[in-house]
Short mmCIF file of C-alpha atoms in Angstrom, two decimals:
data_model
loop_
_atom_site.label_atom_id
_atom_site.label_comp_id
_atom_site.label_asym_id
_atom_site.label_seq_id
_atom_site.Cartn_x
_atom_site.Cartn_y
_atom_site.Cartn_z
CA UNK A 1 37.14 13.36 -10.28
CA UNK A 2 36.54 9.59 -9.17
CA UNK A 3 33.44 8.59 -8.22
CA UNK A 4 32.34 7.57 -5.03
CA UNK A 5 32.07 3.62 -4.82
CA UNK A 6 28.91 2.31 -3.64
CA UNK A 7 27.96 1.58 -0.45
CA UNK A 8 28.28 -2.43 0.37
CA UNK A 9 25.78 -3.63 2.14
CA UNK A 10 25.95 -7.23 4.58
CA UNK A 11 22.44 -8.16 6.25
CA UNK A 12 23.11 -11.49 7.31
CA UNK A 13 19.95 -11.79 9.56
CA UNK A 14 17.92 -9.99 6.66
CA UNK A 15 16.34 -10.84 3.96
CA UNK A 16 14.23 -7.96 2.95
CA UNK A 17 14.23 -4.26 3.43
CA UNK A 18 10.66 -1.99 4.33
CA UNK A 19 10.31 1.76 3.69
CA UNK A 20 6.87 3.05 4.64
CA UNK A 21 4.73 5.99 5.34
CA UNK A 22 1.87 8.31 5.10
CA UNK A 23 1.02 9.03 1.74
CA UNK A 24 2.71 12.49 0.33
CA UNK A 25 5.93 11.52 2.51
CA UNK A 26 8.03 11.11 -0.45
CA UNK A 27 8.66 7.20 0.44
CA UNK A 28 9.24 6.52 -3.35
CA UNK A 29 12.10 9.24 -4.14
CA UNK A 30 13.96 7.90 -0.94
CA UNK A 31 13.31 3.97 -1.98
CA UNK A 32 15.26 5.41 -4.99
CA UNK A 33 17.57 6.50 -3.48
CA UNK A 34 18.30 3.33 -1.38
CA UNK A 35 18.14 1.25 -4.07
CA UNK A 36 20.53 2.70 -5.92
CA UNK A 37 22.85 2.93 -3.28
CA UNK A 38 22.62 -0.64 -1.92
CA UNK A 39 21.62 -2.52 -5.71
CA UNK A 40 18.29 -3.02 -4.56
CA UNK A 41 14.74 -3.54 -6.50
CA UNK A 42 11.42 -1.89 -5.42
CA UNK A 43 8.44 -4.17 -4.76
CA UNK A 44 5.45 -1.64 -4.53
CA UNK A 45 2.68 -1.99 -1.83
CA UNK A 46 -0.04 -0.30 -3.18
CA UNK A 47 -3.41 -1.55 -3.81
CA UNK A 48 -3.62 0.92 -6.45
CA UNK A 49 -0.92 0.98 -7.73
CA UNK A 50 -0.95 -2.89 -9.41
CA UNK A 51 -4.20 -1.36 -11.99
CA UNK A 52 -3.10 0.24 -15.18
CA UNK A 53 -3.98 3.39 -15.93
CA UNK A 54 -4.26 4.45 -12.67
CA UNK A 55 -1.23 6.78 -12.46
CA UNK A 56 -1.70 10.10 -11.31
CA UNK A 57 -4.44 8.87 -8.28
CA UNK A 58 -2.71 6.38 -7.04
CA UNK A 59 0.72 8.32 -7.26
CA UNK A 60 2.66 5.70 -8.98
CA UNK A 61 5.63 8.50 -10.19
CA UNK A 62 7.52 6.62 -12.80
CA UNK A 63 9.71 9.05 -13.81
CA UNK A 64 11.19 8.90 -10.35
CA UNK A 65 12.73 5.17 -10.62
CA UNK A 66 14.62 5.85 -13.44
CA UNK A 67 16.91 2.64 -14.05
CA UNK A 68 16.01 1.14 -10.82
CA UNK A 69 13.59 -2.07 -11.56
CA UNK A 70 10.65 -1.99 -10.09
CA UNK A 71 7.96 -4.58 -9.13
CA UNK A 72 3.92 -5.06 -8.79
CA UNK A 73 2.88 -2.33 -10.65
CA UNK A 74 0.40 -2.29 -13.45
CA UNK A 75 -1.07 -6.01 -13.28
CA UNK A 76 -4.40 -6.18 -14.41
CA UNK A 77 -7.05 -3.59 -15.59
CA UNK A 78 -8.69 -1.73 -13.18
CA UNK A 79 -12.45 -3.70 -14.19
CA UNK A 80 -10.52 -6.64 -13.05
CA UNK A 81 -10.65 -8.04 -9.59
CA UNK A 82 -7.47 -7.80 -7.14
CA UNK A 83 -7.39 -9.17 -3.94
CA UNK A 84 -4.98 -8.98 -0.82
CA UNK A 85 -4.48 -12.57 -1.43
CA UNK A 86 -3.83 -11.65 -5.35
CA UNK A 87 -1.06 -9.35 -3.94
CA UNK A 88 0.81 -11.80 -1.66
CA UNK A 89 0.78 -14.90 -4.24
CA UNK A 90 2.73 -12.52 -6.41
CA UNK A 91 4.87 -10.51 -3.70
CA UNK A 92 6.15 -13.04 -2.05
CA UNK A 93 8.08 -14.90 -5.56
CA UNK A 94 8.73 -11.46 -6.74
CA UNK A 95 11.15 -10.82 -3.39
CA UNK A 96 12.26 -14.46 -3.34
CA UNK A 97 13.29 -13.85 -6.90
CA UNK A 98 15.26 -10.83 -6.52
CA UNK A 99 16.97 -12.31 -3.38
CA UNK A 100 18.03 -15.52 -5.96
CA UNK A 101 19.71 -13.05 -8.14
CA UNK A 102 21.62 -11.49 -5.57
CA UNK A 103 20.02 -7.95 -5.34
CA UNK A 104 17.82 -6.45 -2.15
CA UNK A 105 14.41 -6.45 -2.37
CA UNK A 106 13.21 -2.23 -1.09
CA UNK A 107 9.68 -3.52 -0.49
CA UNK A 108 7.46 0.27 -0.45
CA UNK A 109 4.69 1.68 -0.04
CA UNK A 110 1.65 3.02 2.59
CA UNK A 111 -1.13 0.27 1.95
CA UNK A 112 -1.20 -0.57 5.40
CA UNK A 113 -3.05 -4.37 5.08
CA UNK A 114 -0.22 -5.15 2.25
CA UNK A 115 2.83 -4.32 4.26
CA UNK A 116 1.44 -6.25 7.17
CA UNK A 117 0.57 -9.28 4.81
CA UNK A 118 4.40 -9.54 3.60
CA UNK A 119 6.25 -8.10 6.68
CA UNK A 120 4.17 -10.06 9.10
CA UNK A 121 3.56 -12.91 7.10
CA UNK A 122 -0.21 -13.25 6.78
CA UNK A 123 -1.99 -17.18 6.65
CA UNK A 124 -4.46 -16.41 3.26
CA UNK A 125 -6.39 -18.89 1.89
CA UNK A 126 -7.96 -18.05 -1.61
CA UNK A 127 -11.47 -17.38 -1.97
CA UNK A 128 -13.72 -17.73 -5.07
CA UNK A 129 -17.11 -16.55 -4.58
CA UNK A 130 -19.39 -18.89 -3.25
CA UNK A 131 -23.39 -18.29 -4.64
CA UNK A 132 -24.85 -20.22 -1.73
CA UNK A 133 -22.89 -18.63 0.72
CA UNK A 134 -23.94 -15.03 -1.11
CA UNK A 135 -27.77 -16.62 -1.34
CA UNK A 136 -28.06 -16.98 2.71
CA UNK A 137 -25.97 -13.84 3.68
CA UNK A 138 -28.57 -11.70 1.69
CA UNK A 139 -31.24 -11.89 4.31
CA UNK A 140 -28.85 -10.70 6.80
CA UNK A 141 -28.88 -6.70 7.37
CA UNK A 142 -25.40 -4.92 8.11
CA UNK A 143 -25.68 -5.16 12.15
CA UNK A 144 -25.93 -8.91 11.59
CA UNK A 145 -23.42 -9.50 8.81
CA UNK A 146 -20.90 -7.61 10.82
CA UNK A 147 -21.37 -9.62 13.82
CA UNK A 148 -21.34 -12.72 11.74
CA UNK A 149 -18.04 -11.38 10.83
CA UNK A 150 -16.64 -11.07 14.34
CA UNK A 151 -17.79 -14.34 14.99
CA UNK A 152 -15.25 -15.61 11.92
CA UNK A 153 -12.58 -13.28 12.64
CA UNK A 154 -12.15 -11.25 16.19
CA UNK A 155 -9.31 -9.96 15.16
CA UNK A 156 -9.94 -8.08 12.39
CA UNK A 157 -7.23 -6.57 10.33
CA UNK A 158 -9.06 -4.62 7.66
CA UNK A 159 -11.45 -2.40 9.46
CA UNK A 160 -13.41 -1.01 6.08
CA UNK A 161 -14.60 -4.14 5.67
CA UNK A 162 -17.37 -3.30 8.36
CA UNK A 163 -18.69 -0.38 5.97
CA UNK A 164 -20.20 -1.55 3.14
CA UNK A 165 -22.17 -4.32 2.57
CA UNK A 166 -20.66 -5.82 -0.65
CA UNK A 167 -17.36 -5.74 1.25
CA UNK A 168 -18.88 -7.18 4.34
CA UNK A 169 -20.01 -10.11 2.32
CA UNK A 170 -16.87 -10.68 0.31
CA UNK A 171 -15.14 -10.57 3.66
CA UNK A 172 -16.95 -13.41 5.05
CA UNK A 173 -16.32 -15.44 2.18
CA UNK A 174 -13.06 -15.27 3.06
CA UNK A 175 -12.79 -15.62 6.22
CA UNK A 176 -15.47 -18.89 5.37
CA UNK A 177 -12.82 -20.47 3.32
CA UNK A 178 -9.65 -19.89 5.88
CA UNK A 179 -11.98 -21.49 8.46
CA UNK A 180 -12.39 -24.30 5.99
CA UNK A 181 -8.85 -24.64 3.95
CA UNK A 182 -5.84 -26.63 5.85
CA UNK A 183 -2.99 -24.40 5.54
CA UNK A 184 0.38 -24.46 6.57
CA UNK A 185 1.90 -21.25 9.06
CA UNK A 186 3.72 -18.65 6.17
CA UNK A 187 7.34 -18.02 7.72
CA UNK A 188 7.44 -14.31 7.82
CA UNK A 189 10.85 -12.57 6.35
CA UNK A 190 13.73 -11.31 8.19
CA UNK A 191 12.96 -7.40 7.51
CA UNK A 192 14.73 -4.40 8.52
CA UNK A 193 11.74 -1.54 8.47
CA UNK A 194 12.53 2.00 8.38
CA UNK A 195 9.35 4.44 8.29
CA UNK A 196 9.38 7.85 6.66
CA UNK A 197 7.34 10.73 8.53
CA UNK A 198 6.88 14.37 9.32
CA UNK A 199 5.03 16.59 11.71
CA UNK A 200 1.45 16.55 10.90
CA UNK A 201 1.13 20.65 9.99
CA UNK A 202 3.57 19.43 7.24
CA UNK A 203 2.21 16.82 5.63
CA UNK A 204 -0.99 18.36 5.40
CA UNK A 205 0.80 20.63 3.24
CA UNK A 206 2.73 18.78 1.03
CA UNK A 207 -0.39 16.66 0.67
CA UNK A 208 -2.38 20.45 -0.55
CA UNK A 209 0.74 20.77 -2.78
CA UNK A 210 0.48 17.36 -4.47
CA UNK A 211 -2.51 17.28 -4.78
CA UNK A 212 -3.01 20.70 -7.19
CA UNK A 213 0.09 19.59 -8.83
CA UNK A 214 -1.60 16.33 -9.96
CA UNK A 215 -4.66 18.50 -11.30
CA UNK A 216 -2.90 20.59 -12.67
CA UNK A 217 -0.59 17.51 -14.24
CA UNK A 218 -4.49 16.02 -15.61
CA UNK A 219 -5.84 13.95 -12.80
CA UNK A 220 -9.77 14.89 -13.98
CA UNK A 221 -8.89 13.65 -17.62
CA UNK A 222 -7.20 10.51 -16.23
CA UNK A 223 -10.24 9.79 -14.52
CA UNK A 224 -12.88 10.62 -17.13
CA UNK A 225 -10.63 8.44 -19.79
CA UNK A 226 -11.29 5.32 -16.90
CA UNK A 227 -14.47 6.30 -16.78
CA UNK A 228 -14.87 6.26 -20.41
CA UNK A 229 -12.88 2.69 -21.15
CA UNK A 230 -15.39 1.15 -19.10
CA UNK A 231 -14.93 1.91 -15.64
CA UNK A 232 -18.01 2.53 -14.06
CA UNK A 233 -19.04 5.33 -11.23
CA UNK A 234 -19.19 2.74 -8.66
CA UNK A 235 -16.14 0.80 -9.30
CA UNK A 236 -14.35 4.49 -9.25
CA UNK A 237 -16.12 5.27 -5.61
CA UNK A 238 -15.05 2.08 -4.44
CA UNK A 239 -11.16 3.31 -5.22
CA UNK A 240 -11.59 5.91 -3.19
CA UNK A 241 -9.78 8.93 -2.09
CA UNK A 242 -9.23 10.90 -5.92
CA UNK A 243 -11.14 8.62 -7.53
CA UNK A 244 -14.51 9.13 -5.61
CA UNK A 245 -14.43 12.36 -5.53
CA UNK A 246 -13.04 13.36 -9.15
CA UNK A 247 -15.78 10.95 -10.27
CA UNK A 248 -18.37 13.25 -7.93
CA UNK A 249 -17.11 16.22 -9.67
CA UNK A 250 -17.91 14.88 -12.94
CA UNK A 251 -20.79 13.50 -12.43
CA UNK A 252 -21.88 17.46 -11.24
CA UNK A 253 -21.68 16.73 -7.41
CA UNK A 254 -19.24 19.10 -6.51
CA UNK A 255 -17.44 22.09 -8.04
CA UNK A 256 -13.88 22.25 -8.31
CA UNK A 257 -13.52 24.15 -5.15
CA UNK A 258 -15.56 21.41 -3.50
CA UNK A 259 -13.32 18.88 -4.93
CA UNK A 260 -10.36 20.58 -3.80
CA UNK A 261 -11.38 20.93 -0.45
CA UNK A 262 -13.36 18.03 0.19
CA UNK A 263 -10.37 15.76 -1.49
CA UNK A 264 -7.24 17.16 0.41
CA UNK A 265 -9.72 16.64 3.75
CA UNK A 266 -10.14 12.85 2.70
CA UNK A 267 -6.75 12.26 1.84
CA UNK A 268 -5.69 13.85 5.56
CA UNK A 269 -7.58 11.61 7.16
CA UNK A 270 -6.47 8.73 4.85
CA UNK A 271 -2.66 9.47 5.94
CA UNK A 272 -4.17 9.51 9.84
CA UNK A 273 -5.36 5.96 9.33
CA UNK A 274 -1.64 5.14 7.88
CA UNK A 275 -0.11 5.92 10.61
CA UNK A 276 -2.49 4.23 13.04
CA UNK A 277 -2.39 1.43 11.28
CA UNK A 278 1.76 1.62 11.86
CA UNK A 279 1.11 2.24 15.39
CA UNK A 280 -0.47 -0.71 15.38
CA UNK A 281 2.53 -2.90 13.64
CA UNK A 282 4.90 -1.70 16.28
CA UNK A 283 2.07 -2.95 19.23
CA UNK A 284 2.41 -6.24 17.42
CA UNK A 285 6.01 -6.16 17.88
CA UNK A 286 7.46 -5.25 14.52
CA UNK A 287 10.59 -2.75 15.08
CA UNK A 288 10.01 0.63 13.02
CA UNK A 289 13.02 3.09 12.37
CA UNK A 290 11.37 5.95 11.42
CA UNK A 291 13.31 8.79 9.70
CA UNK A 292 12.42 12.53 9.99
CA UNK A 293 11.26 13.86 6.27
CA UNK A 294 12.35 17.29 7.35
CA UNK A 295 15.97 16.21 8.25
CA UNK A 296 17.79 14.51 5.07
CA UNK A 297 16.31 10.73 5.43
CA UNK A 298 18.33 9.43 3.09
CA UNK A 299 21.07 10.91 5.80
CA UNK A 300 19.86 9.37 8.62
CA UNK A 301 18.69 5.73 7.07
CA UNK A 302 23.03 5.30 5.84
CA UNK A 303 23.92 6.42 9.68
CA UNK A 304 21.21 3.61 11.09
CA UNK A 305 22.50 0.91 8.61
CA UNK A 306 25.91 1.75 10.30
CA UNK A 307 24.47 1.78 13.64
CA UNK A 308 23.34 -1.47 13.16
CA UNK A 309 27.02 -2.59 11.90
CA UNK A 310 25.21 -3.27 8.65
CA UNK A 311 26.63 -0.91 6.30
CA UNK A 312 30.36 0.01 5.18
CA UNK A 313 31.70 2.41 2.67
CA UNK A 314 34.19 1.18 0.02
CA UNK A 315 34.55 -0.91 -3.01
CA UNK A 316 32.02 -3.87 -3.43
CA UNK A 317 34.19 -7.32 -2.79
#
């Protein structure tokens, strides 16, 4: 029996593919899947994903890529600081670099603030901390640091930043040093974005299902061993979703039923945000073709690259 050639794939007016989605969507099996079709890489955008160690919380699934190459994950140690801006200096040569080599560049992932900062080419301006900055924000409270914020930035893309005082601060820094730094406009790529999703009833559920498969896989032990290599409680709250709330349950705040419960809540709403935060990129103008989970995506992404007269069957040239 031959075997099927690849698919060939021509995208002269594109220069980098997008598959996003909820979390629990199964956006990395599918990436996979397209990258082995179409000789791609896969350029993660996770925020969790880049810290080692972090494996089973932040879902990074390994096993899945098999021999496909894949980019921006486990950079640093998760004591170490990572910023958006830490992301996008090393995204953006990562895809440049694949595109050189004469590969496609599957850029995935549900971090909502790191797709847009690729996709839509975000203007970032690095920020080391600044102590007299810190010094006169201290006497501020939270209603005055926020508006101190909207003052700096009145569109504001990262909405958490408003909750907690340490990021409140850090995100005035920021937006301090953008006022200040002369910067040229970032030329945003050419990308073709497909978005994976599924009726709401069913992604709850394969979120329940994921989740007691990663306890089950050792998710509390990964977390106590961070814990243990120097991690501290409040670092691990500030990662959120099965970080903060395995680290509750070890620390004797909840049971395991309360952890169970309280966690597959969390990450619900988490997946909520994702897709109003996609909402959102297609307001702004950015074209999504989203792909039914329920209905063979893989399927349907092939027929929309022929759709789009970008996709043939047959031998490579």
């Amino acid at each position: 029996m031959t075997t099927p050639a690849p698919h060939d794939l021509s995208l002269p007016p594109y220069d980098l593919l997008v598959l996003l989605g909820a979390t629990a969507s199964g956006k990395t099996r599918l990436a996979v899947q397209l990258a082995e079709a179409l000789d791609g890489e896969i350029v993660s955008a996770d925020s969790r994903q880049v810290f080692r160690g972090m494996d089973l919380g932040s879902g990074k699934d390994l096993a899945e890529y098999g021999s496909i190459p894949y980019h921006l994950i486990d950079l640093v140690e998760p004591t170490e600081p990572f910023s958006l801006f830490d992301y996008v200096q090393r995204a953006r040569p990562v895809i440049a670099d694949i595109r050189r080599r004469g590969r496609w560049p599957i850029l995935c992932g549900g971090s909502g603030l790191y797709l847009s900062a690729i996709v839509q080419g975000y203007q970032l301006t690095e920020a080391p901390p600044d102590t007299e900055l810190r010094r006169q924000l201290d006497v501020l409270d939270l209603a005055q640091l926020r508006q101190h914020l909207r003052s700096l930035r009145p569109q504001l893309h990262n909405q958490t930043d408003l909750t907690e005082r340490a990021r409140l601060i850090r995100a005035i820094e920021i937006a301090t040093a953008e006022q200040q730094a002369e910067t040229l406009p970032v030329e945003p790529p050419h990308a073709l974005v497909f978005g994976l999703r599924w009726p709401r009833p069913l992604l709850r559920q394969r979120i329940a299902q994921r989740l007691h498969q990663r306890l089950a896989d050792g998710l509390i032990d990964e977390v106590a061993q961070l814990q243990r290599q120097g991690v501290s409680w409040q670092t691990l709250e500030f990662y959120g979703l099965e970080y903060r709330f395995v680290a509750r349950h070890l620390q004797g705040q909840l049971d395991f039923a309360e952890l169970c419960q309280q966690l597959s809540q969390a990450i619900g709403q988490f997946a909520k945000r994702q897709e109003t935060w996609f909402r959102r990129m297609e307001r702004q103008g950015l074209v999504i073709h989203w792909l039914d989970g329920q209905a063979d995506p893989f399927g349907q992404l092939r027929q929309k690259l022929r759709s789009l007269a970008l996709i043939t069957t047959g031998p490579r040239p």
